JSON list of C-alpha atoms in Angstrom, two decimals:
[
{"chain": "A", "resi": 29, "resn": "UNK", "atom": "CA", "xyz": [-41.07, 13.71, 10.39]},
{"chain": "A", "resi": 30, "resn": "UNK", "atom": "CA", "xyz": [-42.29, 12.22, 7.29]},
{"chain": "A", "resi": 31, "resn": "UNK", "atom": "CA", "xyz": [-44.58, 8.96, 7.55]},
{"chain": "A", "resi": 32, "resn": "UNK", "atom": "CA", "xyz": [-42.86, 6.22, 6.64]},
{"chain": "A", "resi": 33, "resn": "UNK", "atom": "CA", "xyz": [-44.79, 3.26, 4.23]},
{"chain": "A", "resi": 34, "resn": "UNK", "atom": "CA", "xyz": [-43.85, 0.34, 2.78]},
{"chain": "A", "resi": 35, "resn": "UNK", "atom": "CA", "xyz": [-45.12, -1.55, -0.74]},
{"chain": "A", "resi": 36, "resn": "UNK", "atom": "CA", "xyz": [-44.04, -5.22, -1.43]},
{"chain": "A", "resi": 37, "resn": "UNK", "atom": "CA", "xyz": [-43.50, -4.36, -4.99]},
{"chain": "A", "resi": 38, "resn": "UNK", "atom": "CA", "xyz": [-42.55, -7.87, -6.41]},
{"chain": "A", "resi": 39, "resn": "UNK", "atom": "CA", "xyz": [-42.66, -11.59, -4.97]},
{"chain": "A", "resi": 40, "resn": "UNK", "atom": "CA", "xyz": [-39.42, -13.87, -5.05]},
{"chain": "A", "resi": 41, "resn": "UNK", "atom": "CA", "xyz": [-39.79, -16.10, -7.45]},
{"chain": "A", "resi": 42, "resn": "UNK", "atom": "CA", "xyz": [-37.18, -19.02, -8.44]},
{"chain": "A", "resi": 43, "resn": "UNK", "atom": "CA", "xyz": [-38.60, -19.57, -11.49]},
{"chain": "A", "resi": 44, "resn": "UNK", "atom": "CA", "xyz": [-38.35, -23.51, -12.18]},
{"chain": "A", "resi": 45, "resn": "UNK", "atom": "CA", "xyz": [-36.47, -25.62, -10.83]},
{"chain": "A", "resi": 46, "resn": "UNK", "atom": "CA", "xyz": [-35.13, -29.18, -11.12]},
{"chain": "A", "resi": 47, "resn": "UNK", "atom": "CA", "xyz": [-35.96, -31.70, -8.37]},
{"chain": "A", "resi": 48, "resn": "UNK", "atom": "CA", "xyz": [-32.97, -34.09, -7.57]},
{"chain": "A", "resi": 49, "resn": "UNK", "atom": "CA", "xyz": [-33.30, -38.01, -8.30]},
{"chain": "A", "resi": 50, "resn": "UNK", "atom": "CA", "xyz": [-31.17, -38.55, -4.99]},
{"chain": "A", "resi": 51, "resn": "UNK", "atom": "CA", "xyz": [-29.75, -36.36, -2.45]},
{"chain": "A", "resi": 52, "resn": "UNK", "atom": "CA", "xyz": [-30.83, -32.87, -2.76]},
{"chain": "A", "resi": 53, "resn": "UNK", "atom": "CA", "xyz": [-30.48, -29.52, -5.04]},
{"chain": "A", "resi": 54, "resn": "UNK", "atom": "CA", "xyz": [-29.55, -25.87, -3.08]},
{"chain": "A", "resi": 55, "resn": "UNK", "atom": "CA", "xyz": [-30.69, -23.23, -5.39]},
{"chain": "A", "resi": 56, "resn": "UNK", "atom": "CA", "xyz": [-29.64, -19.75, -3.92]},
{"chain": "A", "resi": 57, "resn": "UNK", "atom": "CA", "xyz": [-30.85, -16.41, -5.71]},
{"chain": "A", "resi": 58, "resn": "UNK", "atom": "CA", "xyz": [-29.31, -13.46, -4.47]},
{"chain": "A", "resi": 59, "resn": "UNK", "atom": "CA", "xyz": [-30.98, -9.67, -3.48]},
{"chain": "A", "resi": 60, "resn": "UNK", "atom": "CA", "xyz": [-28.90, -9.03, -6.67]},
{"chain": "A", "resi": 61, "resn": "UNK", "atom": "CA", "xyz": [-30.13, -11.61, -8.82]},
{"chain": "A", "resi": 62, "resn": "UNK", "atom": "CA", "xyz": [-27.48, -13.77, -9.30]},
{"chain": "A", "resi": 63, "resn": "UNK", "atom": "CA", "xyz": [-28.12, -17.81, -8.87]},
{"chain": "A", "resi": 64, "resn": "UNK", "atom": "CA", "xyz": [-26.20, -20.70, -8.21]},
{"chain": "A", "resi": 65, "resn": "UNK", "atom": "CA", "xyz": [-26.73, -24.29, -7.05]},
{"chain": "A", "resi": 66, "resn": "UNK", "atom": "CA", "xyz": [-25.28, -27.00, -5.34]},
{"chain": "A", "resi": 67, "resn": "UNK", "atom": "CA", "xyz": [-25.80, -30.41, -5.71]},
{"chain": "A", "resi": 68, "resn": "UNK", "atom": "CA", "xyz": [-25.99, -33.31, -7.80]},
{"chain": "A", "resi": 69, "resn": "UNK", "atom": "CA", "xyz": [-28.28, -32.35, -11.12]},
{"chain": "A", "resi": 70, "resn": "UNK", "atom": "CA", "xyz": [-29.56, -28.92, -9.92]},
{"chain": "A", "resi": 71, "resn": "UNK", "atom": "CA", "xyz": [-29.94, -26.59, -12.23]},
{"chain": "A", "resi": 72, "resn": "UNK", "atom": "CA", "xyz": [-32.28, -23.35, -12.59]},
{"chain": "A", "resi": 73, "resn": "UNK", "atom": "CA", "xyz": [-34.61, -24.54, -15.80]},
{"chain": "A", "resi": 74, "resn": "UNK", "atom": "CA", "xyz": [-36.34, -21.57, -16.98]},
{"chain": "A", "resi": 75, "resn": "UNK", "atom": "CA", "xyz": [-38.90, -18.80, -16.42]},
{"chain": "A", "resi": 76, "resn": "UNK", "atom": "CA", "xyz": [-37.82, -15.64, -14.58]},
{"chain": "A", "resi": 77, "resn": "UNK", "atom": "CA", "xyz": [-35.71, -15.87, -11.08]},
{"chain": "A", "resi": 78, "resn": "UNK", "atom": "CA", "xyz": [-36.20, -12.44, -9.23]},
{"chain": "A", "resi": 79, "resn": "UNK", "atom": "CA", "xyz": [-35.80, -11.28, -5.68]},
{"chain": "A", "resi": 80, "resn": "UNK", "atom": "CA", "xyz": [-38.69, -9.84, -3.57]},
{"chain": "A", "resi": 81, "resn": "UNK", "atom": "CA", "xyz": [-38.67, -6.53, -3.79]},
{"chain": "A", "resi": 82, "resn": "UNK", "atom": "CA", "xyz": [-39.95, -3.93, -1.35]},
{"chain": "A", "resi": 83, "resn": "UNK", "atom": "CA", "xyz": [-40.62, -0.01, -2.22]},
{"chain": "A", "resi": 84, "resn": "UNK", "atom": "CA", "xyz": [-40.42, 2.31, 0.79]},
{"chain": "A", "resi": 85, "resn": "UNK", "atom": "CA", "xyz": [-40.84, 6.32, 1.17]},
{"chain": "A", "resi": 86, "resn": "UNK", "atom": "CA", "xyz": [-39.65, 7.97, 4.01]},
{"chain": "A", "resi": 87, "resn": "UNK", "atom": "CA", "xyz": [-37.82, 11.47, 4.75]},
{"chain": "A", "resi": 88, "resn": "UNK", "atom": "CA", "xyz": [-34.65, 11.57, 2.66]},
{"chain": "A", "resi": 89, "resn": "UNK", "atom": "CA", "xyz": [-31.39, 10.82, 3.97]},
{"chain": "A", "resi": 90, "resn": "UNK", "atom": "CA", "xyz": [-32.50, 9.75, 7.48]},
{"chain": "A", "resi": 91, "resn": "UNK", "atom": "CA", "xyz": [-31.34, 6.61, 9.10]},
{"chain": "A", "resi": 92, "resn": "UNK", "atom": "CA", "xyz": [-33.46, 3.77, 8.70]},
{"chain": "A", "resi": 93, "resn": "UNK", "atom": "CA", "xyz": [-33.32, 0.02, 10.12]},
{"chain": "A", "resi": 94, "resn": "UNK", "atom": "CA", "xyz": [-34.14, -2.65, 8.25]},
{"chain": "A", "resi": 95, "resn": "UNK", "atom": "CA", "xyz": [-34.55, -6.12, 8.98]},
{"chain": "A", "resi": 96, "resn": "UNK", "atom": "CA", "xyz": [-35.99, -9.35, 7.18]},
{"chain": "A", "resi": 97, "resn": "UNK", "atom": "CA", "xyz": [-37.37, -11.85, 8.94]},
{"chain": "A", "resi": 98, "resn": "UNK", "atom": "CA", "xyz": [-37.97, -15.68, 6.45]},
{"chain": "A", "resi": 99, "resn": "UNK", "atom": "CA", "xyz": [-40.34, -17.89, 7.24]},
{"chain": "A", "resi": 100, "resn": "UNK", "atom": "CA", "xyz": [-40.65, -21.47, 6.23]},
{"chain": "A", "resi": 101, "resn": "UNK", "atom": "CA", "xyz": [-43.63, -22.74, 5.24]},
{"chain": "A", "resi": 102, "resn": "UNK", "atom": "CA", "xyz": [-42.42, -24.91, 1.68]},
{"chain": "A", "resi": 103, "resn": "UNK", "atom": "CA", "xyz": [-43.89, -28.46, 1.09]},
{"chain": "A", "resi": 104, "resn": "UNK", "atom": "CA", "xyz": [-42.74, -31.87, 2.41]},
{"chain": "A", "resi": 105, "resn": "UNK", "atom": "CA", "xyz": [-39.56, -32.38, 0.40]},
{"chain": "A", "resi": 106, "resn": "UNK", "atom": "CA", "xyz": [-38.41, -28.46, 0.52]},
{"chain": "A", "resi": 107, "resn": "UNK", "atom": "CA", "xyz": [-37.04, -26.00, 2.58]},
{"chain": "A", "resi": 108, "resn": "UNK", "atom": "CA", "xyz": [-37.25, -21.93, 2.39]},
{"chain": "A", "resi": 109, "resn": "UNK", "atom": "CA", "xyz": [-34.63, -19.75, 4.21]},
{"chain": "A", "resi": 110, "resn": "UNK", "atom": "CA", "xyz": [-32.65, -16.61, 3.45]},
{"chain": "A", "resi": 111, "resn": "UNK", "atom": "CA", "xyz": [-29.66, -16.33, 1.23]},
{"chain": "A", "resi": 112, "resn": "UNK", "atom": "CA", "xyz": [-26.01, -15.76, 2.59]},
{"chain": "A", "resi": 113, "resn": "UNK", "atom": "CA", "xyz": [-26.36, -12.26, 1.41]},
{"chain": "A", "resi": 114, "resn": "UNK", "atom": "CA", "xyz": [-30.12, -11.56, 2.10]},
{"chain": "A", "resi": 115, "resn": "UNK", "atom": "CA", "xyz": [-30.50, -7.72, 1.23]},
{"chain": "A", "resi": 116, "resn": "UNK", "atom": "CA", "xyz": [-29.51, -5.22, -1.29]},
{"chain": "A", "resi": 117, "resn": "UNK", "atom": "CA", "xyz": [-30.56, -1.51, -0.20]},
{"chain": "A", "resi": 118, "resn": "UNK", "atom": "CA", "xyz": [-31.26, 1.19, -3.32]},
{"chain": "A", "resi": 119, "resn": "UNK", "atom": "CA", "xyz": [-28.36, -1.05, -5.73]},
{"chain": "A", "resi": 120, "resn": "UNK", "atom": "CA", "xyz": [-25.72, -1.26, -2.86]},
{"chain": "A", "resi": 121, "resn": "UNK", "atom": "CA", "xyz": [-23.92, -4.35, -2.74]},
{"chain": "A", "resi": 122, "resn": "UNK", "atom": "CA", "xyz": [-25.79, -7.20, -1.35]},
{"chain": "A", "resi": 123, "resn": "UNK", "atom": "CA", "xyz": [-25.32, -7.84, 3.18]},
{"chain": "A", "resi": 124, "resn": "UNK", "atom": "CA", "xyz": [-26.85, -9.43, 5.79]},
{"chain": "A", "resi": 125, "resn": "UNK", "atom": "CA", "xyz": [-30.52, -9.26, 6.92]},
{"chain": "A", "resi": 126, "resn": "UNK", "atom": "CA", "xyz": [-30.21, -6.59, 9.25]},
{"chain": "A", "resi": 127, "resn": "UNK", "atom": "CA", "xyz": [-28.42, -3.26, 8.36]},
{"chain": "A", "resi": 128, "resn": "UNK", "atom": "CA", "xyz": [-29.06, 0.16, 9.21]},
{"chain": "A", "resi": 129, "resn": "UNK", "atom": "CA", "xyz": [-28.31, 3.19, 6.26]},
{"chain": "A", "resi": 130, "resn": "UNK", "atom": "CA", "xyz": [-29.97, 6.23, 5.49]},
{"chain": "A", "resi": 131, "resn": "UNK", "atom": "CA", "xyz": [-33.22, 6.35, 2.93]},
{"chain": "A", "resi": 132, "resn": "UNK", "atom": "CA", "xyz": [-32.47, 7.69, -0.83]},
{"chain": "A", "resi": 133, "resn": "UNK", "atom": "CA", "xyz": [-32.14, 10.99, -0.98]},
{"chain": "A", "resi": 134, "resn": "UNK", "atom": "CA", "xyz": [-34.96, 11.14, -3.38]},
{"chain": "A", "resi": 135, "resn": "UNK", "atom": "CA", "xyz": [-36.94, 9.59, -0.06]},
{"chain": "A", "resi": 136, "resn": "UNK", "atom": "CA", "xyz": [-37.48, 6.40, -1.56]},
{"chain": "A", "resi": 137, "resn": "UNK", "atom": "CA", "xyz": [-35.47, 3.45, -0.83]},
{"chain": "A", "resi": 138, "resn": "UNK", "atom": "CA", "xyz": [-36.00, 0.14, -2.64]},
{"chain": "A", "resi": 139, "resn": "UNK", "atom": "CA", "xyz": [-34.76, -3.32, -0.85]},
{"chain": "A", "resi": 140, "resn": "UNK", "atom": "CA", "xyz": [-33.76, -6.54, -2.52]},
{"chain": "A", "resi": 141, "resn": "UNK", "atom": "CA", "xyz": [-34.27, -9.94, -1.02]},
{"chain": "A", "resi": 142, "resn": "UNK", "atom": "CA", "xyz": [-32.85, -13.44, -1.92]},
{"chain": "A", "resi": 143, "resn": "UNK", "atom": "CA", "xyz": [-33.94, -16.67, -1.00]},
{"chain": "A", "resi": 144, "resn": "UNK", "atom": "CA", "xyz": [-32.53, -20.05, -0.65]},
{"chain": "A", "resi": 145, "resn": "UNK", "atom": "CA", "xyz": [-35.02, -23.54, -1.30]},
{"chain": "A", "resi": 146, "resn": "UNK", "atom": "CA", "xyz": [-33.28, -26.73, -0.99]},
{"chain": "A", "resi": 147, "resn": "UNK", "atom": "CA", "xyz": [-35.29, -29.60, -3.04]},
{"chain": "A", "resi": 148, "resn": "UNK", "atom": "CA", "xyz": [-34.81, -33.17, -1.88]},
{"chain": "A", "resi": 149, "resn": "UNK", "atom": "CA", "xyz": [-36.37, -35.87, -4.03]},
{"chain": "A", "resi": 150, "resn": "UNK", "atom": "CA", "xyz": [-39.27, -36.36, -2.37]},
{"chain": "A", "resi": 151, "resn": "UNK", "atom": "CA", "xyz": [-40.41, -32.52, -3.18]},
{"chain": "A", "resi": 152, "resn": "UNK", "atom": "CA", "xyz": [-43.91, -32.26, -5.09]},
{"chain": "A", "resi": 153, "resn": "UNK", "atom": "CA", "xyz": [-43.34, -32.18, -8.82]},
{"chain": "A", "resi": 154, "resn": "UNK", "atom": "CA", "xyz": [-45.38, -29.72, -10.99]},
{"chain": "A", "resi": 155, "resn": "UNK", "atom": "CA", "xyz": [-45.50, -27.43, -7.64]},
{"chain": "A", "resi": 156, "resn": "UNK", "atom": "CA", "xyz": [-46.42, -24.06, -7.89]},
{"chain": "A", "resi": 157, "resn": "UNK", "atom": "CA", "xyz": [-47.03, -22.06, -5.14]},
{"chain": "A", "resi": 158, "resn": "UNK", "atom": "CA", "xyz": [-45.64, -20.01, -1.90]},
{"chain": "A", "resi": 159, "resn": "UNK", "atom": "CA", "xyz": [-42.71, -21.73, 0.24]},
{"chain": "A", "resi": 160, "resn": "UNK", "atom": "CA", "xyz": [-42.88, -19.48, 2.78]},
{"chain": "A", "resi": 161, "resn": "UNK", "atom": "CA", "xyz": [-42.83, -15.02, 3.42]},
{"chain": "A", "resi": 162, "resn": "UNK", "atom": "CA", "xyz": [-40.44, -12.26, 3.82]},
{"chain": "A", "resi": 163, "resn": "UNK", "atom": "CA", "xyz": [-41.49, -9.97, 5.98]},
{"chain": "A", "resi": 164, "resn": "UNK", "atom": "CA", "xyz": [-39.25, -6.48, 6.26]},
{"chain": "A", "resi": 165, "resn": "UNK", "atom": "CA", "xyz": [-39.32, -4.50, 9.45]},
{"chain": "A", "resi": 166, "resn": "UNK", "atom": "CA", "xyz": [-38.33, -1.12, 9.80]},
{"chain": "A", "resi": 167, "resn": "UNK", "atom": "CA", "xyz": [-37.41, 1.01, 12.87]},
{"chain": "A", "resi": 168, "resn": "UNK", "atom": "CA", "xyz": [-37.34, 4.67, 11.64]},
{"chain": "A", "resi": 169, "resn": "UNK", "atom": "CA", "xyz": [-37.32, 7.79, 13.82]}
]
């Protein structure tokens, strides 16, 4: 059997974001790029939003798990967790954080993850930094 490896190829990133005066912003970007928000003044303000991505090589067309696994670790104010639809395997449509489908037959899969931050008012302006990890797990055999 082939050896399996994975490559975090890119970071999620929100881009910026606008911190609510009162109540609080929910700024959701999906495994397939695609934003939204909820909230009272929330809005995505600029720079780049893109999922994490991860690059994986394993023996073509054999099953694969995967799994993502969020955790929190955003400033007072915020809170990091995983979008409704967390994961988008090789352009499928976006599912949940657990699925199980073959690798590319090329024998490289990529996965797409989202991310969710909800910004209440009291969230650091200017901030710049990680609000938490995605870690992907994969059972392979």
């Amino acid at each position: 059997m082939q050896p399996l490896s994975i490559a975090a190829a890119q970071p999620l990133d929100f881009g910026t974001l606008a911190i609510p005066v009162t109540g609080s912003c929910l700024y959701v970007l999906g495994p397939d790029s695609k934003r939204s928000t909820s909230g009272g003044l929330c809005q995505f303000l600029g720079g780049d939003a893109l999922p994490a991505e991860f690059a994986l090589t394993c023996a073509a067309n054999s099953l694969v798990q995967f799994q993502l696994i969020y955790t929190d670790a955003a400033p007072a104010g915020a809170a990091f967790d995983a979008a409704p639809e967390t994961m988008a395997i090789d352009g499928a449509a976006p599912g949940s954080a657990y699925q199980v489908r073959p690798c590319d037959a090329d024998g490289m899969s990529v996965v797409k993850a989202g991310g969710v931050i909800e910004l209440r008012p009291e969230a650091p302006h200017q901030f710049s930094g990680p609000v938490g990890s995605i870690r992907l797990e994969i059972a392979y055999n």
